[in-house]
Coordinates of N, CA and C in Angstrom, one line a residue:
M1 N 0.9 -1.1 0.0 CA 0.0 0.1 -0.1 C 0.9 1.2 -0.2
T2 N 0.8 2.3 -0.9 CA 1.0 3.4 -1.0 C 0.5 4.5 -0.4
L3 N 1.0 5.4 0.8 CA 0.4 6.3 1.0 C 0.8 7.7 0.7
R4 N 0.3 8.7 0.4 CA 1.0 9.9 -0.2 C 0.1 11.1 0.8
R5 N 0.8 12.0 0.8 CA 0.2 13.0 1.7 C 0.6 14.6 0.7
M6 N -0.2 14.9 0.0 CA 0.5 16.3 -0.4 C -0.6 17.8 -0.1
T7 N -0.1 18.6 -0.2 CA -1.0 19.9 -0.3 C -0.7 20.5 -1.6
V8 N -2.0 20.9 -1.9 CA -2.2 21.4 -3.6 C -2.8 22.8 -3.5
A9 N -2.3 23.5 -4.0 CA -3.0 24.9 -4.2 C -4.2 25.0 -5.0
I10 N -5.4 25.5 -4.5 CA -6.6 25.5 -5.1 C -7.3 26.7 -5.2
G11 N -7.9 27.6 -4.4 CA -8.2 28.8 -4.7 C -8.4 29.6 -3.3
F12 N -8.9 31.1 -3.7 CA -8.9 32.0 -2.5 C -9.7 33.1 -3.0
I13 N -10.5 34.0 -2.0 CA -11.2 35.1 -2.2 C -10.7 36.2 -1.6
A14 N -10.5 37.2 -2.6 CA -9.5 38.3 -2.6 C -10.6 39.5 -1.3
F15 N -9.8 39.8 -0.7 CA -10.4 41.1 0.1 C -9.4 42.1 0.3
A16 N -10.4 43.4 0.5 CA -9.7 44.6 0.7 C -8.7 44.9 1.7
A17 N -8.0 45.8 1.8 CA -6.9 45.8 3.0 C -7.6 46.5 4.2
T18 N -9.2 46.8 4.3 CA -9.7 47.4 5.1 C -9.9 46.4 6.3
G19 N -9.6 45.2 6.3 CA -9.8 44.0 7.1 C -11.1 43.4 6.9
C20 N -11.8 43.9 6.1 CA -13.2 43.2 5.9 C -13.3 41.9 5.7
A21 N -13.9 40.9 6.8 CA -13.8 39.5 6.5 C -14.7 38.8 5.5
T22 N -15.9 39.6 5.1 CA -16.8 38.9 4.0 C -16.2 39.2 2.7
G23 N -16.6 38.1 1.9 CA -15.9 38.2 0.7 C -16.6 39.2 -0.3
N24 N -16.0 39.4 -1.7 CA -16.3 40.0 -2.5 C -16.9 39.0 -3.9
Y25 N -17.3 38.1 -3.2 CA -18.0 36.9 -4.0 C -19.5 37.0 -4.0
S26 N -20.3 36.7 -5.0 CA -21.8 36.9 -5.0 C -22.4 35.5 -4.0
R27 N -23.1 36.1 -3.0 CA -23.8 35.0 -2.2 C -25.1 34.2 -2.9
S28 N -25.0 33.2 -2.8 CA -26.3 32.4 -3.3 C -26.9 32.0 -2.3
V29 N -28.3 31.3 -2.7 CA -29.1 30.9 -1.2 C -29.5 29.5 -1.8
F30 N -29.3 28.5 -0.8 CA -29.6 27.3 -1.1 C -30.7 26.7 -0.3
G31 N -32.1 26.5 -0.6 CA -33.3 25.9 0.4 C -33.3 26.9 1.3
T32 N -33.6 26.6 2.5 CA -34.0 27.8 3.6 C -33.0 28.4 4.4
E33 N -31.8 28.1 4.0 CA -30.2 28.4 4.8 C -29.5 29.6 3.7
G34 N -28.8 30.4 4.1 CA -28.0 31.0 3.3 C -26.6 30.0 3.2
G35 N -26.1 29.9 2.1 CA -24.9 29.0 1.8 C -24.8 28.8 0.2
Y36 N -24.0 28.0 0.1 CA -23.4 27.6 -1.4 C -23.7 26.1 -1.5
S37 N -23.9 25.8 -2.6 CA -23.9 24.3 -3.0 C -22.9 23.8 -3.9
L38 N -22.0 22.8 -3.6 CA -21.4 22.1 -4.7 C -21.7 21.6 -6.0
A39 N -22.9 21.5 -6.1 CA -23.4 20.9 -7.1 C -23.8 22.2 -8.2
N40 N -23.5 23.5 -7.7 CA -23.5 24.6 -8.3 C -22.1 25.0 -9.2
A41 N -21.1 24.2 -8.5 CA -19.7 24.2 -9.2 C -19.5 23.6 -10.4
Q42 N -18.9 24.1 -11.2 CA -18.6 23.2 -12.5 C -17.0 23.0 -12.8
P43 N -16.4 22.1 -11.9 CA -15.0 21.8 -12.2 C -14.9 21.0 -13.5
K44 N -13.6 21.1 -13.9 CA -12.9 20.5 -15.3 C -11.6 20.0 -15.0
P45 N -11.6 18.9 -14.1 CA -10.4 18.7 -13.8 C -9.7 17.8 -15.0
P46 N -8.1 18.1 -15.3 CA -7.9 17.4 -16.5 C -7.7 15.9 -16.4
S47 N -7.7 15.2 -17.5 CA -7.5 13.6 -17.4 C -6.2 13.3 -18.2
L48 N -5.4 12.3 -17.8 CA -4.3 11.8 -18.4 C -4.6 10.8 -19.6
M49 N -3.9 10.7 -20.6 CA -4.2 9.7 -21.5 C -4.0 8.3 -21.2
V50 N -4.7 7.4 -21.6 CA -4.3 6.1 -21.5 C -4.5 5.4 -22.5
A51 N -3.8 4.0 -22.8 CA -3.9 3.6 -23.9 C -5.3 2.7 -24.2
R52 N -5.5 1.8 -23.0 CA -6.7 1.1 -22.6 C -7.3 1.2 -21.4
K53 N -8.4 1.2 -21.0 CA -9.1 1.1 -19.5 C -9.1 -0.1 -19.1
I54 N -9.1 0.0 -17.7 CA -8.9 -1.2 -16.9 C -10.4 -1.9 -17.1
E55 N -10.5 -3.1 -17.4 CA -11.7 -4.0 -17.7 C -12.6 -4.1 -16.7
R56 N -11.9 -4.4 -15.3 CA -12.8 -4.5 -14.3 C -13.5 -3.4 -14.0
P57 N -14.8 -3.4 -13.4 CA -15.7 -2.1 -13.1 C -15.3 -1.6 -12.0
L58 N -15.3 -0.3 -11.8 CA -15.1 0.6 -10.5 C -16.2 0.8 -9.8
Y59 N -16.4 0.4 -8.4 CA -17.5 0.8 -7.6 C -17.0 1.5 -6.4
I60 N -17.6 2.8 -6.5 CA -16.9 3.7 -5.6 C -18.2 3.9 -4.4
L61 N -17.8 3.6 -3.2 CA -18.4 3.4 -2.1 C -18.6 4.6 -1.3
L62 N -19.9 5.3 -1.2 CA -20.1 6.5 -0.8 C -20.8 6.3 0.4
D63 N -20.1 6.3 1.8 CA -20.2 6.4 3.1 C -20.8 7.6 3.5
A64 N -22.2 7.8 3.9 CA -22.9 9.3 4.3 C -21.7 9.5 5.8
Q65 N -21.5 8.7 6.3 CA -20.6 9.0 7.6 C -19.1 9.6 7.4
R66 N -18.7 9.2 6.3 CA -17.4 9.5 5.7 C -17.1 10.5 5.0
V67 N -18.6 11.0 4.2 CA -18.5 12.1 3.2 C -20.0 12.7 3.9
R68 N -19.7 13.6 4.7 CA -21.0 14.5 5.1 C -21.3 15.2 3.7
D69 N -22.9 15.4 3.8 CA -23.2 16.2 2.5 C -23.2 17.7 3.0
T70 N -23.4 18.4 4.1 CA -23.4 19.5 4.4 C -22.0 19.7 5.6
W71 N -21.4 21.0 5.5 CA -20.3 21.1 6.3 C -20.6 22.8 6.7
P72 N -20.5 23.0 7.9 CA -20.6 24.5 8.2 C -19.2 25.1 7.9
M73 N -19.3 26.3 7.6 CA -18.1 27.2 7.1 C -18.0 28.6 7.9
E74 N -16.8 29.2 8.3 CA -16.7 30.3 8.9 C -15.5 30.8 8.9
T75 N -15.4 32.1 8.6 CA -14.0 32.9 8.4 C -13.2 32.9 9.5
A76 N -11.8 32.8 9.8 CA -11.0 32.9 10.6 C -11.0 34.0 11.4
S77 N -11.9 34.9 11.3 CA -12.1 36.2 12.5 C -13.3 35.5 13.5
C78 N -14.0 34.6 12.7 CA -15.1 33.9 13.9 C -14.3 33.4 15.4
A79 N -13.1 32.8 15.2 CA -12.4 32.5 16.1 C -12.0 33.6 17.4
T80 N -11.8 34.7 16.9 CA -11.7 35.8 17.8 C -13.0 36.7 18.1
Q81 N -14.1 36.1 17.9 CA -15.5 37.0 17.8 C -15.4 38.2 17.2
S82 N -14.6 38.3 16.1 CA -14.7 39.5 15.5 C -15.9 40.0 14.8
P83 N -16.4 41.2 14.7 CA -17.8 41.5 14.1 C -17.7 41.2 12.4
D84 N -16.2 40.9 12.1 CA -16.2 40.8 10.7 C -16.3 39.4 10.5
C85 N -16.5 38.5 11.3 CA -17.1 36.8 11.2 C -17.8 36.5 10.4
E86 N -17.7 35.5 9.2 CA -19.1 35.3 8.3 C -19.0 33.9 8.5
R87 N -20.5 33.2 8.7 CA -20.7 31.9 9.0 C -21.9 31.6 7.9
F88 N -21.4 30.5 7.3 CA -22.4 29.9 6.4 C -22.3 28.5 6.2
K89 N -23.2 27.8 5.2 CA -22.9 26.3 4.8 C -22.6 25.9 3.6
L90 N -21.9 24.8 3.4 CA -21.3 24.3 1.8 C -22.4 23.0 2.0
F91 N -23.5 22.9 1.0 CA -24.4 22.1 0.9 C -23.9 21.1 -0.2
E92 N -24.4 19.8 -0.2 CA -24.4 18.9 -1.5 C -22.7 18.5 -1.9
V93 N -22.3 18.4 -0.6 CA -20.7 18.0 -0.8 C -20.6 16.6 -1.5
Q94 N -21.6 15.8 -1.2 CA -21.5 14.5 -1.6 C -21.5 14.4 -3.3
T95 N -21.8 15.7 -3.7 CA -21.6 15.5 -5.5 C -20.0 15.6 -6.0
F96 N -19.3 15.7 -5.2 CA -17.9 15.6 -5.2 C -17.6 13.9 -5.7
V97 N -18.2 13.2 -4.9 CA -17.9 11.9 -5.3 C -19.0 11.3 -6.3
R98 N -20.0 11.6 -6.4 CA -21.5 11.2 -7.2 C -21.2 11.6 -8.8
R99 N -20.3 13.0 -8.7 CA -20.2 13.5 -9.9 C -18.9 13.6 -10.4
D100 N -18.1 14.3 -9.5 CA -16.9 14.5 -10.0 C -15.7 13.5 -10.0
L101 N -15.7 12.6 -8.7 CA -14.9 11.6 -8.7 C -15.2 10.6 -10.0
K102 N -16.7 10.4 -9.9 CA -17.1 9.4 -10.8 C -16.6 9.8 -12.4
T103 N -16.8 11.0 -12.8 CA -16.6 11.4 -14.1 C -15.0 11.5 -14.3
A104 N -14.2 11.5 -13.2 CA -12.8 11.6 -13.6 C -12.2 10.3 -13.6
M105 N -12.9 9.1 -12.9 CA -12.5 7.7 -13.1 C -13.0 7.2 -14.1
E106 N -14.0 7.6 -14.8 CA -14.5 6.7 -16.0 C -13.6 7.0 -17.3
N107 N -12.5 7.8 -17.2 CA -11.5 7.9 -18.1 C -10.6 6.8 -18.0
Y108 N -10.6 6.1 -16.9 CA -9.8 4.8 -16.9 C -10.1 3.6 -16.5
F109 N -11.6 3.5 -16.1 CA -12.3 2.2 -16.1 C -13.2 1.9 -17.2
S110 N -13.4 0.6 -17.4 CA -14.5 0.4 -18.4 C -16.2 0.9 -18.2
H111 N -16.1 0.7 -16.8 CA -17.5 1.1 -15.9 C -17.1 1.5 -14.9
V112 N -17.8 2.9 -14.3 CA -17.8 3.0 -13.1 C -19.2 3.6 -12.5
E113 N -19.3 3.1 -11.3 CA -20.6 3.3 -10.4 C -20.6 3.6 -9.0
V114 N -21.5 4.6 -8.5 CA -21.4 5.1 -6.9 C -22.5 4.1 -6.3
V115 N -22.1 3.4 -5.4 CA -22.9 2.9 -4.5 C -23.0 3.5 -3.3
D116 N -24.2 3.4 -2.4 CA -24.2 4.1 -1.0 C -24.0 3.0 0.2
S117 N -23.9 1.5 -0.5 CA -23.4 0.6 0.8 C -22.6 -0.6 0.1
A118 N -22.0 -1.2 1.1 CA -21.0 -2.3 0.6 C -22.3 -3.6 0.2
A119 N -23.6 -3.4 0.5 CA -24.4 -4.6 0.2 C -24.9 -4.5 -1.2
A120 N -24.3 -3.4 -2.0 CA -25.0 -2.9 -3.3 C -23.7 -3.7 -4.2
L121 N -22.8 -4.0 -3.9 CA -21.6 -4.3 -4.6 C -21.7 -5.7 -4.9
P122 N -21.4 -5.7 -6.5 CA -21.5 -7.2 -6.9 C -20.9 -8.6 -6.5
K123 N -21.1 -9.6 -6.8 CA -20.5 -10.8 -6.5 C -19.4 -10.9 -7.6
A124 N -19.7 -10.5 -9.0 CA -18.3 -10.4 -10.0 C -17.2 -9.8 -9.5
P125 N -16.0 -10.3 -10.0 CA -14.9 -9.4 -9.7 C -15.0 -8.1 -10.3
H126 N -14.4 -7.3 -9.3 CA -14.5 -5.7 -9.5 C -13.5 -5.0 -8.7
V127 N -13.4 -3.7 -8.9 CA -12.5 -2.8 -7.8 C -13.3 -2.0 -6.8
V128 N -13.0 -1.8 -6.0 CA -13.6 -1.1 -4.6 C -12.9 0.2 -4.6
A129 N -13.7 1.3 -4.7 CA -12.9 2.4 -3.9 C -13.6 3.2 -2.9
D130 N -13.0 3.3 -1.9 CA -13.4 4.1 -0.4 C -12.9 5.6 -0.7
V131 N -13.9 6.5 -0.2 CA -13.5 8.0 0.0 C -14.0 8.6 0.8
K132 N -13.1 9.4 1.6 CA -13.7 10.1 2.7 C -13.2 11.4 2.7
V133 N -14.1 12.3 3.4 CA -13.7 13.8 3.5 C -13.7 14.1 5.0
D134 N -12.3 14.6 5.5 CA -12.3 14.5 6.9 C -12.5 16.1 7.1
D135 N -12.5 17.3 6.2 CA -12.4 18.4 6.8 C -12.5 19.3 5.5
I136 N -13.6 20.1 5.8 CA -13.5 21.5 4.5 C -13.7 22.6 5.2
R137 N -12.6 23.7 5.2 CA -12.5 24.8 6.2 C -12.1 26.1 5.0
L138 N -12.1 27.1 5.8 CA -11.5 28.4 5.3 C -10.3 28.5 5.9
N139 N -9.0 29.3 5.3 CA -7.9 29.4 5.9 C -7.6 30.9 5.2
A140 N -7.4 32.0 6.2 CA -7.1 33.1 5.7 C -5.6 33.3 5.2
L141 N -5.2 34.3 4.2 CA -4.0 34.0 3.7 C -3.8 35.4 3.4
V142 N -2.7 36.3 4.0 CA -2.2 37.7 3.9 C -1.2 37.8 3.1
R143 N -1.5 38.5 2.1 CA -0.3 38.7 0.9 C -0.3 40.4 0.9
G144 N 0.5 40.9 1.4 CA 0.8 42.5 1.5 C -0.6 43.2 2.0
A145 N -1.3 44.0 1.1 CA -2.5 44.6 1.5 C -3.8 43.8 1.3
L146 N -3.6 42.5 0.8 CA -4.7 42.0 0.4 C -5.0 40.9 1.5
T147 N -6.1 40.2 1.9 CA -6.2 39.0 2.5 C -7.0 37.9 1.6
Y148 N -6.8 36.8 1.6 CA -7.5 35.8 0.7 C -8.0 35.0 1.7
Q149 N -9.0 34.2 1.5 CA -9.7 33.0 2.1 C -9.8 32.0 1.2
L150 N -8.7 31.2 1.5 CA -8.5 29.8 1.0 C -9.5 28.7 1.4
I151 N -9.9 27.9 0.4 CA -10.9 27.0 0.7 C -9.8 25.4 0.5
E152 N -10.1 25.1 1.7 CA -9.1 23.9 2.1 C -9.9 22.3 2.1
M153 N -9.5 21.3 1.7 CA -10.4 20.1 2.0 C -9.1 19.0 2.4
T154 N -9.4 18.3 3.4 CA -8.4 17.2 3.6 C -9.4 16.1 3.4
W155 N -9.0 15.1 2.6 CA -9.7 13.9 2.0 C -8.8 12.6 1.8
G156 N -9.4 11.7 1.4 CA -8.6 10.0 1.2 C -9.2 9.6 -0.1
F157 N -8.7 8.8 -0.7 CA -9.2 8.0 -1.6 C -8.3 6.7 -1.8
A158 N -9.1 5.3 -1.8 CA -8.5 4.2 -1.6 C -8.7 3.4 -2.8
L159 N -8.3 2.5 -3.4 CA -8.8 1.4 -4.4 C -7.9 -0.1 -3.8
R160 N -9.0 -1.1 -4.0 CA -8.4 -2.5 -3.7 C -9.3 -3.3 -4.8
P161 N -8.9 -4.7 -5.1 CA -9.7 -5.3 -5.8 C -10.5 -5.8 -4.7
S162 N -11.6 -6.3 -5.4 CA -13.0 -6.8 -4.6 C -12.4 -8.3 -3.7
E163 N -11.6 -9.1 -4.4 CA -11.0 -10.1 -3.6 C -9.9 -10.0 -2.6
A164 N -9.5 -8.6 -2.4 CA -8.3 -8.4 -1.6 C -9.2 -7.3 -0.1
V165 N -8.2 -7.9 1.0 CA -8.7 -7.0 2.0 C -7.9 -5.6 2.1
D166 N -6.8 -5.6 1.7 CA -5.7 -4.6 1.8 C -6.0 -3.7 0.6
Y167 N -5.7 -2.6 0.8 CA -6.0 -1.6 -0.5 C -4.5 -1.7 -1.2
A168 N -4.6 -1.6 -2.5 CA -3.6 -2.0 -3.5 C -3.0 -0.4 -3.7
W169 N -3.6 0.6 -3.5 CA -3.2 2.4 -3.6 C -3.9 3.1 -2.7
S170 N -3.6 3.9 -1.9 CA -4.3 4.9 -1.4 C -3.6 6.5 -1.2
F171 N -4.5 7.3 -1.4 CA -4.2 8.7 -1.2 C -4.8 9.4 -0.1
A172 N -3.7 10.2 0.5 CA -4.3 11.1 1.6 C -3.8 12.3 1.5
G173 N -4.4 13.8 1.4 CA -4.1 14.9 1.2 C -4.7 15.8 1.8
T174 N -4.2 17.0 1.7 CA -5.0 18.4 2.0 C -5.0 19.3 0.6
S175 N -6.1 19.8 0.1 CA -6.2 20.5 -1.3 C -6.7 21.7 -0.9
E176 N -6.3 22.7 -1.7 CA -6.7 23.9 -1.4 C -7.1 24.7 -2.8
S177 N -7.8 25.9 -2.9 CA -8.3 26.5 -4.0 C -7.3 27.2 -4.7
N178 N -7.7 28.0 -5.5 CA -6.8 29.3 -6.1 C -7.1 30.5 -5.3
D179 N -6.1 31.3 -5.4 CA -6.0 32.5 -4.4 C -6.8 33.2 -5.0
T180 N -7.7 33.3 -6.1 CA -8.7 34.2 -6.2 C -9.8 33.7 -6.9
Y181 N -11.2 33.9 -7.0 CA -11.9 33.4 -7.8 C -13.1 34.4 -7.5
P182 N -14.1 34.5 -8.5 CA -15.2 35.6 -8.8 C -16.1 35.2 -7.7
T183 N -16.4 33.7 -7.5 CA -18.0 33.4 -6.7 C -17.2 32.3 -5.8
F184 N -17.9 32.1 -4.6 CA -17.5 31.0 -3.6 C -17.4 29.8 -4.6
E185 N -18.7 29.4 -5.3 CA -18.9 28.2 -6.0 C -17.7 27.9 -7.2
A186 N -17.3 29.0 -7.6 CA -16.1 29.0 -8.7 C -15.1 28.6 -7.8
G187 N -14.7 29.0 -6.8 CA -13.7 28.5 -6.0 C -13.6 27.2 -5.5
C188 N -15.0 26.6 -5.3 CA -15.2 25.4 -5.1 C -14.7 24.5 -6.2
A189 N -15.3 25.0 -7.3 CA -14.6 24.3 -8.5 C -13.2 24.2 -8.7
T190 N -12.3 25.3 -8.3 CA -10.8 25.1 -8.4 C -10.4 23.9 -7.6
L191 N -11.2 23.9 -6.4 CA -10.6 23.2 -5.2 C -10.8 21.7 -5.6
V192 N -12.1 21.3 -6.3 CA -12.3 20.2 -6.9 C -11.4 19.8 -7.9
E193 N -11.1 20.7 -8.9 CA -10.0 20.5 -9.9 C -8.7 19.9 -9.6
N194 N -8.1 20.5 -8.5 CA -7.0 20.5 -7.8 C -6.6 19.1 -7.1
A195 N -7.8 18.8 -6.4 CA -7.7 18.0 -5.4 C -7.7 16.5 -6.5
I196 N -8.7 16.5 -7.4 CA -8.6 15.4 -8.4 C -7.1 15.0 -9.1
S197 N -6.9 16.3 -9.6 CA -5.4 16.4 -10.2 C -4.3 15.6 -9.3
A198 N -4.5 16.1 -7.8 CA -3.3 15.9 -7.2 C -3.5 14.3 -6.9
M199 N -4.8 13.7 -7.0 CA -4.8 12.2 -6.6 C -4.4 11.6 -7.9
L200 N -4.9 11.9 -9.0 CA -4.6 11.2 -10.0 C -2.9 11.2 -10.3
K201 N -2.3 12.2 -10.3 CA -0.7 12.1 -10.6 C -0.2 11.2 -9.7
E202 N -0.4 11.1 -8.6 CA 0.0 10.4 -7.4 C -0.1 8.7 -7.6
W203 N -1.5 8.6 -8.3 CA -2.0 7.1 -8.8 C -1.0 6.8 -10.0
F204 N -1.0 7.3 -11.0 CA 0.1 7.3 -12.2 C 1.3 7.3 -11.8
D205 N 1.9 8.0 -10.8 CA 3.3 8.0 -10.4 C 3.6 6.6 -9.7
D206 N 2.6 6.5 -8.9 CA 2.6 4.9 -8.2 C 2.5 3.6 -8.9
G207 N 2.5 4.1 -10.3 CA 1.9 3.0 -11.0 C 0.7 1.9 -10.9
G208 N -0.2 2.9 -10.2 CA -1.3 2.3 -9.9 C -2.3 1.8 -11.1
P209 N -2.6 2.6 -12.1 CA -3.2 1.8 -13.0 C -2.8 0.3 -13.7
S210 N -1.1 0.4 -13.8 CA -0.8 -0.9 -14.3 C -0.9 -2.2 -13.2
Q211 N -0.8 -1.9 -12.1 CA -1.6 -3.1 -10.7 C -2.8 -3.4 -11.2
L212 N -3.5 -2.5 -11.4 CA -5.2 -3.0 -12.0 C -5.2 -3.5 -13.2
L213 N -4.4 -2.9 -14.2 CA -4.4 -3.7 -15.5 C -4.2 -5.2 -15.5
A214 N -3.3 -5.4 -14.3 CA -2.7 -6.9 -14.4 C -3.9 -8.0 -14.0
L215 N -4.7 -7.2 -13.4 CA -5.7 -8.3 -12.6 C -6.4 -9.0 -13.8
P216 N -7.1 -10.0 -13.3 CA -7.9 -10.6 -14.1 C -9.5 -10.0 -14.3
P217 N -9.7 -10.0 -15.7 CA -11.0 -9.3 -15.9 C -12.2 -10.0 -15.4
A218 N -13.1 -9.0 -15.3 CA -14.5 -9.8 -14.6 C -15.2 -10.6 -15.9
P219 N -15.6 -11.8 -15.6 CA -16.4 -12.4 -16.5 C -17.1 -11.6 -17.6
A220 N -17.2 -12.0 -18.9 CA -18.3 -11.2 -19.9 C -19.4 -11.9 -19.9
T221 N -20.7 -11.5 -20.3 CA -22.0 -11.9 -20.5 C -22.2 -12.7 -21.8
A222 N -23.4 -13.1 -21.8 CA -23.4 -13.9 -23.3 C -23.0 -12.9 -24.4
D223 N -23.3 -11.6 -24.2 CA -23.4 -10.7 -25.4 C -22.0 -10.0 -25.2
G224 N -21.3 -10.7 -24.4 CA -19.7 -10.1 -24.9 C -19.4 -9.0 -24.0
N225 N -20.3 -8.2 -23.0 CA -20.0 -7.0 -22.4 C -19.5 -7.7 -20.8
V226 N -18.8 -6.9 -20.4 CA -18.2 -7.2 -18.8 C -19.3 -7.2 -17.8
E227 N -19.1 -8.4 -17.1 CA -20.4 -8.4 -16.3 C -20.3 -7.6 -15.1
I228 N -21.3 -6.6 -14.8 CA -21.5 -5.9 -13.4 C -22.5 -6.0 -12.6

């Protein structure tokens, strides 16, 4: 098992030198509470070229206890009870798994599916992916006369063949947004792009795809398709 920990730059909101802690990004309202939705972000992480896809299907296990769908957010000034303190929520964080990770891994696997429990996994040979999000937070960064609010996410991703107990490969890291962005959800998009890019780079650097390509493929059905 290979475990990598990396910090990747992802995104910030620029603030004026007046010390104002509220951002110059537009506020959107989701449901009955003020906040932002990750579903409204439109990340476009790059993909690496592969000669052939891994024939075994990939099942990404989304455990609601490991990936909470709603995260409370607050600016650093809240720690000192400053009047500039801003609190809000980030909603639909599971979109990171259901949409973004799934889309990214479809470039490398013949079939990718997100399931909510281990009971939904098939009996045929496959690859299991576990994912967790440990924390999502804001981190103030001062650069000269400007203060930026960096969006940070600490998360992990691991892959194993269905017949194995131990992971063939795993990743853990803290990803960050770019230093400026026009809206908070645009900042979230850069966070997702950088997080997935860092994970994929480590996966390829460690030879992870080659290990999975060497596995016996899942049996084919009568029509020649891979059994899923």
